[in-house]
Short mmCIF file of C-alpha atoms in Angstrom, two decimals:
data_model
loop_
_atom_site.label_atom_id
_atom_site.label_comp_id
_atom_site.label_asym_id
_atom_site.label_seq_id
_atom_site.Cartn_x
_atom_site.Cartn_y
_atom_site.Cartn_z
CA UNK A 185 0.00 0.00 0.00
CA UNK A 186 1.67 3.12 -1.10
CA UNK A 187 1.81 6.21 1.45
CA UNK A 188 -0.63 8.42 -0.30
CA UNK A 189 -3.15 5.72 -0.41
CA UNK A 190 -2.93 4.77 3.60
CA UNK A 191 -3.20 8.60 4.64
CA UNK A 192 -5.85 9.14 2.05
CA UNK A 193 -7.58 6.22 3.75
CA UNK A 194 -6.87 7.19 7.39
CA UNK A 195 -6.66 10.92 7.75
CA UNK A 196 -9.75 13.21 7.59
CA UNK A 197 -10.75 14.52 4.32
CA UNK A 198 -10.43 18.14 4.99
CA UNK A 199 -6.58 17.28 6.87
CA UNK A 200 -5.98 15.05 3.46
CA UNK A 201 -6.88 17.79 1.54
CA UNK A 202 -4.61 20.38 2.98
CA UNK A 203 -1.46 17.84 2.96
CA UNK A 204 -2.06 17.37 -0.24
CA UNK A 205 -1.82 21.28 -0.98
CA UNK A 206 1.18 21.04 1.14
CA UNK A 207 2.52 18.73 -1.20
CA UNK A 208 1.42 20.51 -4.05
CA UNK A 209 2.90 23.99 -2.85
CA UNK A 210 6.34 22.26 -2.47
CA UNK A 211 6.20 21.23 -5.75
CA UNK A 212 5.06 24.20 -7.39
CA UNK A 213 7.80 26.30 -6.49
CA UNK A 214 10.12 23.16 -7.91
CA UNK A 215 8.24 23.71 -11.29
CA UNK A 216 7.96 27.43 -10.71
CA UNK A 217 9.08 28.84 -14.56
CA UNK A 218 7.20 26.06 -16.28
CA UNK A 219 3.94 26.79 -16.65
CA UNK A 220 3.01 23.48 -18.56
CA UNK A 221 3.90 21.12 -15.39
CA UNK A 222 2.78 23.61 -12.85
CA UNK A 223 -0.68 22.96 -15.56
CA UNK A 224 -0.69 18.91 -14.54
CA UNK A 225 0.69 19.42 -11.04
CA UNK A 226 -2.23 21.37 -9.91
CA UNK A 227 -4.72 19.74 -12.58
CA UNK A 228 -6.03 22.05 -14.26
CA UNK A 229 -6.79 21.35 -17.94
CA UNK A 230 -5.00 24.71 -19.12
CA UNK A 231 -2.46 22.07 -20.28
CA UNK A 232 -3.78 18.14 -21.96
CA UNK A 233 -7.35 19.05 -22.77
CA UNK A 234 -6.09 22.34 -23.94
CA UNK A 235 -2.61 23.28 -24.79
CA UNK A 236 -3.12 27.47 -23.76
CA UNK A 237 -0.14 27.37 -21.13
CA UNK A 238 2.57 27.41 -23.82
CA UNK A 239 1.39 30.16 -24.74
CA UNK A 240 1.13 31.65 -21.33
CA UNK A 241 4.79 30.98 -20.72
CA UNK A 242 5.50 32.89 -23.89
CA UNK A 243 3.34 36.03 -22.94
CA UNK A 244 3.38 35.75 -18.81
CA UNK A 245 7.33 35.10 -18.53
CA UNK A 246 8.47 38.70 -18.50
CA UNK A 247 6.12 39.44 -16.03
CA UNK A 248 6.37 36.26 -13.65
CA UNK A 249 8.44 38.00 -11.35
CA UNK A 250 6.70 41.53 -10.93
CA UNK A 251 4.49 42.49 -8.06
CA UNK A 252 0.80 42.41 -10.19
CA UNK A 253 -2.85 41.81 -9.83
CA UNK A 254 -4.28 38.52 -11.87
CA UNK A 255 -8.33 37.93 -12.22
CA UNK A 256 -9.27 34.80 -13.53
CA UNK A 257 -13.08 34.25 -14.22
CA UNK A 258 -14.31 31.13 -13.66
CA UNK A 259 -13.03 29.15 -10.58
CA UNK A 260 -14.27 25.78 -11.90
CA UNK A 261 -16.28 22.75 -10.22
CA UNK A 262 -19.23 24.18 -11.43
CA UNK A 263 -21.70 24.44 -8.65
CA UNK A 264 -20.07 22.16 -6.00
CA UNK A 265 -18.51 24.50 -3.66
CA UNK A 266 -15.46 22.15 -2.47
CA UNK A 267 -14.26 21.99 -6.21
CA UNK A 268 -12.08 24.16 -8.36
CA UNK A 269 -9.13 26.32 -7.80
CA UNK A 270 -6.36 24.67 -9.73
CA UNK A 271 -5.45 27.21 -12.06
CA UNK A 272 -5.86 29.77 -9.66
CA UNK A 273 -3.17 27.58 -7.58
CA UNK A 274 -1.24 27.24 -10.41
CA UNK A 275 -1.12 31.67 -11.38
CA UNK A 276 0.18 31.56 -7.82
CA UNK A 277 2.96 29.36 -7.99
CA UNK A 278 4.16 30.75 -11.30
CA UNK A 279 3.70 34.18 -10.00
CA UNK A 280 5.22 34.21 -6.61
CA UNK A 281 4.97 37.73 -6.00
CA UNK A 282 1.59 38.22 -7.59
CA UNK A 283 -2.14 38.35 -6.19
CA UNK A 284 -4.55 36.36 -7.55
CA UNK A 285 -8.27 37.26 -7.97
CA UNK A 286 -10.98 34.68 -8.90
CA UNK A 287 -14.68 34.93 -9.59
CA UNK A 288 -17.10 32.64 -10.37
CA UNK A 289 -21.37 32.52 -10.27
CA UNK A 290 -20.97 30.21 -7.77
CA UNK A 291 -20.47 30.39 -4.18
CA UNK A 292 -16.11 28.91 -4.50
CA UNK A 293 -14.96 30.92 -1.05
CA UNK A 294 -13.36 27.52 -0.28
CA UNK A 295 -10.54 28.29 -2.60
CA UNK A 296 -9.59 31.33 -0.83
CA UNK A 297 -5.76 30.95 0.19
CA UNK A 298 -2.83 33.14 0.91
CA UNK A 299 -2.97 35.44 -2.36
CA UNK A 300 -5.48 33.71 -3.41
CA UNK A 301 -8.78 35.66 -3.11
CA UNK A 302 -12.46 34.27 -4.88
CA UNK A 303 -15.72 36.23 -4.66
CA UNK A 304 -19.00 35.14 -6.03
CA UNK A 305 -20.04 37.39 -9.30
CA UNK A 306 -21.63 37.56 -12.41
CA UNK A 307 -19.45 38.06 -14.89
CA UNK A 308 -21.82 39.93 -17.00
CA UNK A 309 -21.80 42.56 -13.79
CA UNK A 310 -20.60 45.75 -14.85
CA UNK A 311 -20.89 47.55 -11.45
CA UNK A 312 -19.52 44.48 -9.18
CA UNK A 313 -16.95 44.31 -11.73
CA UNK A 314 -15.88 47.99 -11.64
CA UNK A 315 -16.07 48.10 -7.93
CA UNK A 316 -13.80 44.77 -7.95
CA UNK A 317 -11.00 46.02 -9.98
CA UNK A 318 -11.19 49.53 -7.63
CA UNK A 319 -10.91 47.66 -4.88
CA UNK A 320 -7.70 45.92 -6.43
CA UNK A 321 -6.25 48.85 -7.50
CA UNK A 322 -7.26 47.94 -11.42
CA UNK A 323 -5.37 44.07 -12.63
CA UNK A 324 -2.49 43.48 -14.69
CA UNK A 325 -3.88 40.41 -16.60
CA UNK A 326 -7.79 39.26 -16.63
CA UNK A 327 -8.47 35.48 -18.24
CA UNK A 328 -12.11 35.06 -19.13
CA UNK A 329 -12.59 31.10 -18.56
CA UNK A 330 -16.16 31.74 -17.63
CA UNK A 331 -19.86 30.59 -18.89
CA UNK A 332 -17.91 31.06 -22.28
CA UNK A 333 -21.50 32.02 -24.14
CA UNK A 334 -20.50 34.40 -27.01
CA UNK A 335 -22.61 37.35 -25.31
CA UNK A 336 -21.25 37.31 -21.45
CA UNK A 337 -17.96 37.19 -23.37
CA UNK A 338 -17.77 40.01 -25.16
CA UNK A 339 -19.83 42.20 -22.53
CA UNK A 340 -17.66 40.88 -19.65
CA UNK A 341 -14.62 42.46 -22.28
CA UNK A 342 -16.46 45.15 -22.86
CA UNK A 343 -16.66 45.88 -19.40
CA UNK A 344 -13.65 44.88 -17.89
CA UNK A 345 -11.20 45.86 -20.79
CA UNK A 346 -10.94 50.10 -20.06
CA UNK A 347 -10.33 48.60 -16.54
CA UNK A 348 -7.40 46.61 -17.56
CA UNK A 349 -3.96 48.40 -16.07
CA UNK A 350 -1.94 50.19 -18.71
CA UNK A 351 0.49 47.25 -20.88
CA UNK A 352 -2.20 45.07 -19.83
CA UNK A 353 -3.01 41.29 -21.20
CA UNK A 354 -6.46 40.29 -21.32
CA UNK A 355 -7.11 37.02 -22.64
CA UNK A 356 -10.58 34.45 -23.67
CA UNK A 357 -10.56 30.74 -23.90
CA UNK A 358 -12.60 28.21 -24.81
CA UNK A 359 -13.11 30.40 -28.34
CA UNK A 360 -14.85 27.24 -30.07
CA UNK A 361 -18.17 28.08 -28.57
CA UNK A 362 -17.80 30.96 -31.10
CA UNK A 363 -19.25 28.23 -33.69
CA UNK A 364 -21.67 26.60 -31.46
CA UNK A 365 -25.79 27.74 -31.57
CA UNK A 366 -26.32 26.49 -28.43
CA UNK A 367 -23.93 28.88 -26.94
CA UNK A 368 -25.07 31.60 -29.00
CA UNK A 369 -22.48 30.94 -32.03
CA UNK A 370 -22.44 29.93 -35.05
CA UNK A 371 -20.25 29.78 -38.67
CA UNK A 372 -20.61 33.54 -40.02
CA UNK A 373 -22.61 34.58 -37.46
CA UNK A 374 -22.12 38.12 -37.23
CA UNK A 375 -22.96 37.82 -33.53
CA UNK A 376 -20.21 35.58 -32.36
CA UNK A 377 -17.27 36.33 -29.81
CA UNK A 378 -14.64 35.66 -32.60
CA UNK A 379 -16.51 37.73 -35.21
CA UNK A 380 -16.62 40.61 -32.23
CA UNK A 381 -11.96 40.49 -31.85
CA UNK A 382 -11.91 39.63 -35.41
CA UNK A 383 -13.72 43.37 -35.47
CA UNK A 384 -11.26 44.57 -33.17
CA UNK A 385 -8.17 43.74 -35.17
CA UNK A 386 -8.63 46.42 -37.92
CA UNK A 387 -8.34 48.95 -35.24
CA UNK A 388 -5.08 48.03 -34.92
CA UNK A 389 -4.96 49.51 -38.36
CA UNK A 390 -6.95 52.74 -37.68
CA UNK A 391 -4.47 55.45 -38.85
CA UNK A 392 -4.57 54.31 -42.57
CA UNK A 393 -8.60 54.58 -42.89
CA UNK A 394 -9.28 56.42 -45.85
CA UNK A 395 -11.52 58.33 -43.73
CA UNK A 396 -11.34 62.02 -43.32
CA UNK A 397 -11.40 62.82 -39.74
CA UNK A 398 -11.98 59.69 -38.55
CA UNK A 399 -12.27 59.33 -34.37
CA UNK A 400 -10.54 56.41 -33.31
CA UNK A 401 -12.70 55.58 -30.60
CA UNK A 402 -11.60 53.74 -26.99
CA UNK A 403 -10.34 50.25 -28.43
CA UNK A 404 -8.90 51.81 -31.55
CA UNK A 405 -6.69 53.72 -29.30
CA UNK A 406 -5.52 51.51 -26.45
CA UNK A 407 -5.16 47.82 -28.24
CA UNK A 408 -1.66 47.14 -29.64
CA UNK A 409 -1.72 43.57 -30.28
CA UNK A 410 -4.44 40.80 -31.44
CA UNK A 411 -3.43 37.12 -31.27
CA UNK A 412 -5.42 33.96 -32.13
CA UNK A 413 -4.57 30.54 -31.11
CA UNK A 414 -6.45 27.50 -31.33
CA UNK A 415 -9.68 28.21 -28.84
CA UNK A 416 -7.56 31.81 -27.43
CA UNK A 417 -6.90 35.17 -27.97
CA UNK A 418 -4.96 37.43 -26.39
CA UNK A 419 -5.16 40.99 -26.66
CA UNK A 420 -2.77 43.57 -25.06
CA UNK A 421 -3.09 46.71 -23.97
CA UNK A 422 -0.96 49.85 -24.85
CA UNK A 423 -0.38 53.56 -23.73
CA UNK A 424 -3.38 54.99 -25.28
CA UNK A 425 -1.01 57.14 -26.64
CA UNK A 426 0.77 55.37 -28.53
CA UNK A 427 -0.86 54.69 -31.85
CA UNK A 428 -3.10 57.82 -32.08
CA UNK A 429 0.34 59.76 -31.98
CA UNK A 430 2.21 57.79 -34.56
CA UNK A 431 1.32 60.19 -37.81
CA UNK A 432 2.36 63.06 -35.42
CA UNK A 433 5.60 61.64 -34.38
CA UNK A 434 6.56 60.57 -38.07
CA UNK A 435 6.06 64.02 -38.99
CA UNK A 436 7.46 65.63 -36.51
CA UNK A 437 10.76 63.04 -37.37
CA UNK A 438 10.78 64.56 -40.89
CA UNK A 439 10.41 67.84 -39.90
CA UNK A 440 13.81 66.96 -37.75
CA UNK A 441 15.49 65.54 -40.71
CA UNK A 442 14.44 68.77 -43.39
CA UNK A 443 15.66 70.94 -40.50
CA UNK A 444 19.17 69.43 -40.55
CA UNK A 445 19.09 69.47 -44.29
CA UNK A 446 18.81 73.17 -44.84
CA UNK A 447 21.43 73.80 -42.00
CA UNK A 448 23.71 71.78 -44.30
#
């Protein structure tokens, strides 16, 4: 009988449980910079079912180590209130000096830990949203693994998105529902999630419209980068600065460069 079996069999569940997370703590900080076996250490299906956390490790690396503020919606084990948590487990064992935020419909306060926090909310909550992230002090990354119907999904962006911090990551799974009726999808439906970012990544584009006076409006301004992966998108956020002001700065370049012409 191995040893994990006999105290599995002898201790208390609740005492089991938290050795286990002892266990699992110990570990993490073993497998601390790799994201995929902090994934199958903790269990969550970030990594197997789905293959997101290679990209994670690509986008979260340079900012493993910095002091931020992580909300993940959706805490998982649907509406059994002893279940869920791993990838919440695992954001905190990859970033050690990071808080992590999780929300869910359900009542998951179980899966409150050191820097860990969970709250029970609606995603599709525009006020308790706004009056989470000011109570946070605004977040640094926000993962929407949540109901994952096409509408919650882009009004939970909608909502939490000018919220984001400044350089910012925001980032949706589970994008296949995008194609599925029953959770409001569908192939060229103009209605769908994916059809919504696909939207989104001609703003990235906004200072070429042939449009006089065109207004780049809130999105146009502050998204820098669009990328798709199979089922994920991430989409970062920039000084909002920093594209409107491009024409400007060009211009203001060759103004430099006639300048030092005529002085020759």
């Amino acid at each position: 009988m191995s040893l994990g079996y006999w105290l599995q069999e002898n201790l208390p569940p609740s005492q089991y449980r938290r050795l286990v997370r002892i266990k699992k703590a110990i570990l993490g900080w073993w497998h601390r910079n790799d994201l995929n076996r902090l994934a199958l250490l903790f269990g969550t299906d970030k990594w197997g079912s789905h293959w997101y956390t290679q990209h994670y490790q690509r986008y979260f690396g340079p900012m493993k180590r910095k002091h931020l503020n992580l909300l993940e919606i959706g805490v998982g084990g649907y509406e059994n209130p002893g279940e869920g948590g791993e990838s919440l487990r695992m954001w905190k064992a990859y970033f050690r000096n990071g808080r992590i935020v999780g929300i869910d419909i359900c009542d998951k306060a179980r899966s409150c830990e050191y820097r860990v926090d969970v709250r029970q909310c609606d995603q599709t909550d525009s006020e308790a949203l706004l009056r989470l992230s000011n109570e946070y002090g605004g977040f640094d990354i926000i993962i929407d693994d949540g109901s994952h119907v096409n509408e919650h999904v882009v009004k939970t962006f909608q909502a939490l998105f000018p919220l984001l911090r400044q350089n910012g990551i925001y980032v949706v799974e589970d994008t296949q529902t995008a194609y599925w009726p029953s959770w409001g999808g569908g192939i060229n439906t103009p209605q769908t999630l994916m059809a919504f970012f696909k939207g989104l990544a001609d703003g990235l584009n906004h200072v070429e419209y042939p449009i006089a006076n065109y207004e780049p409006n809130y999105l146009d301004q502050n998204i820098v980068e669009i990328a798709f992966f199979h089922n994920l998108i991430f989409i970062r956020k920039g000084d909002n600065n920093e594209k409107a002001n491009v024409p400007e700065l060009i211009q203001r370049e060759l103004a430099a460069v006639a300048g030092q012409s005529r002085e020759r």
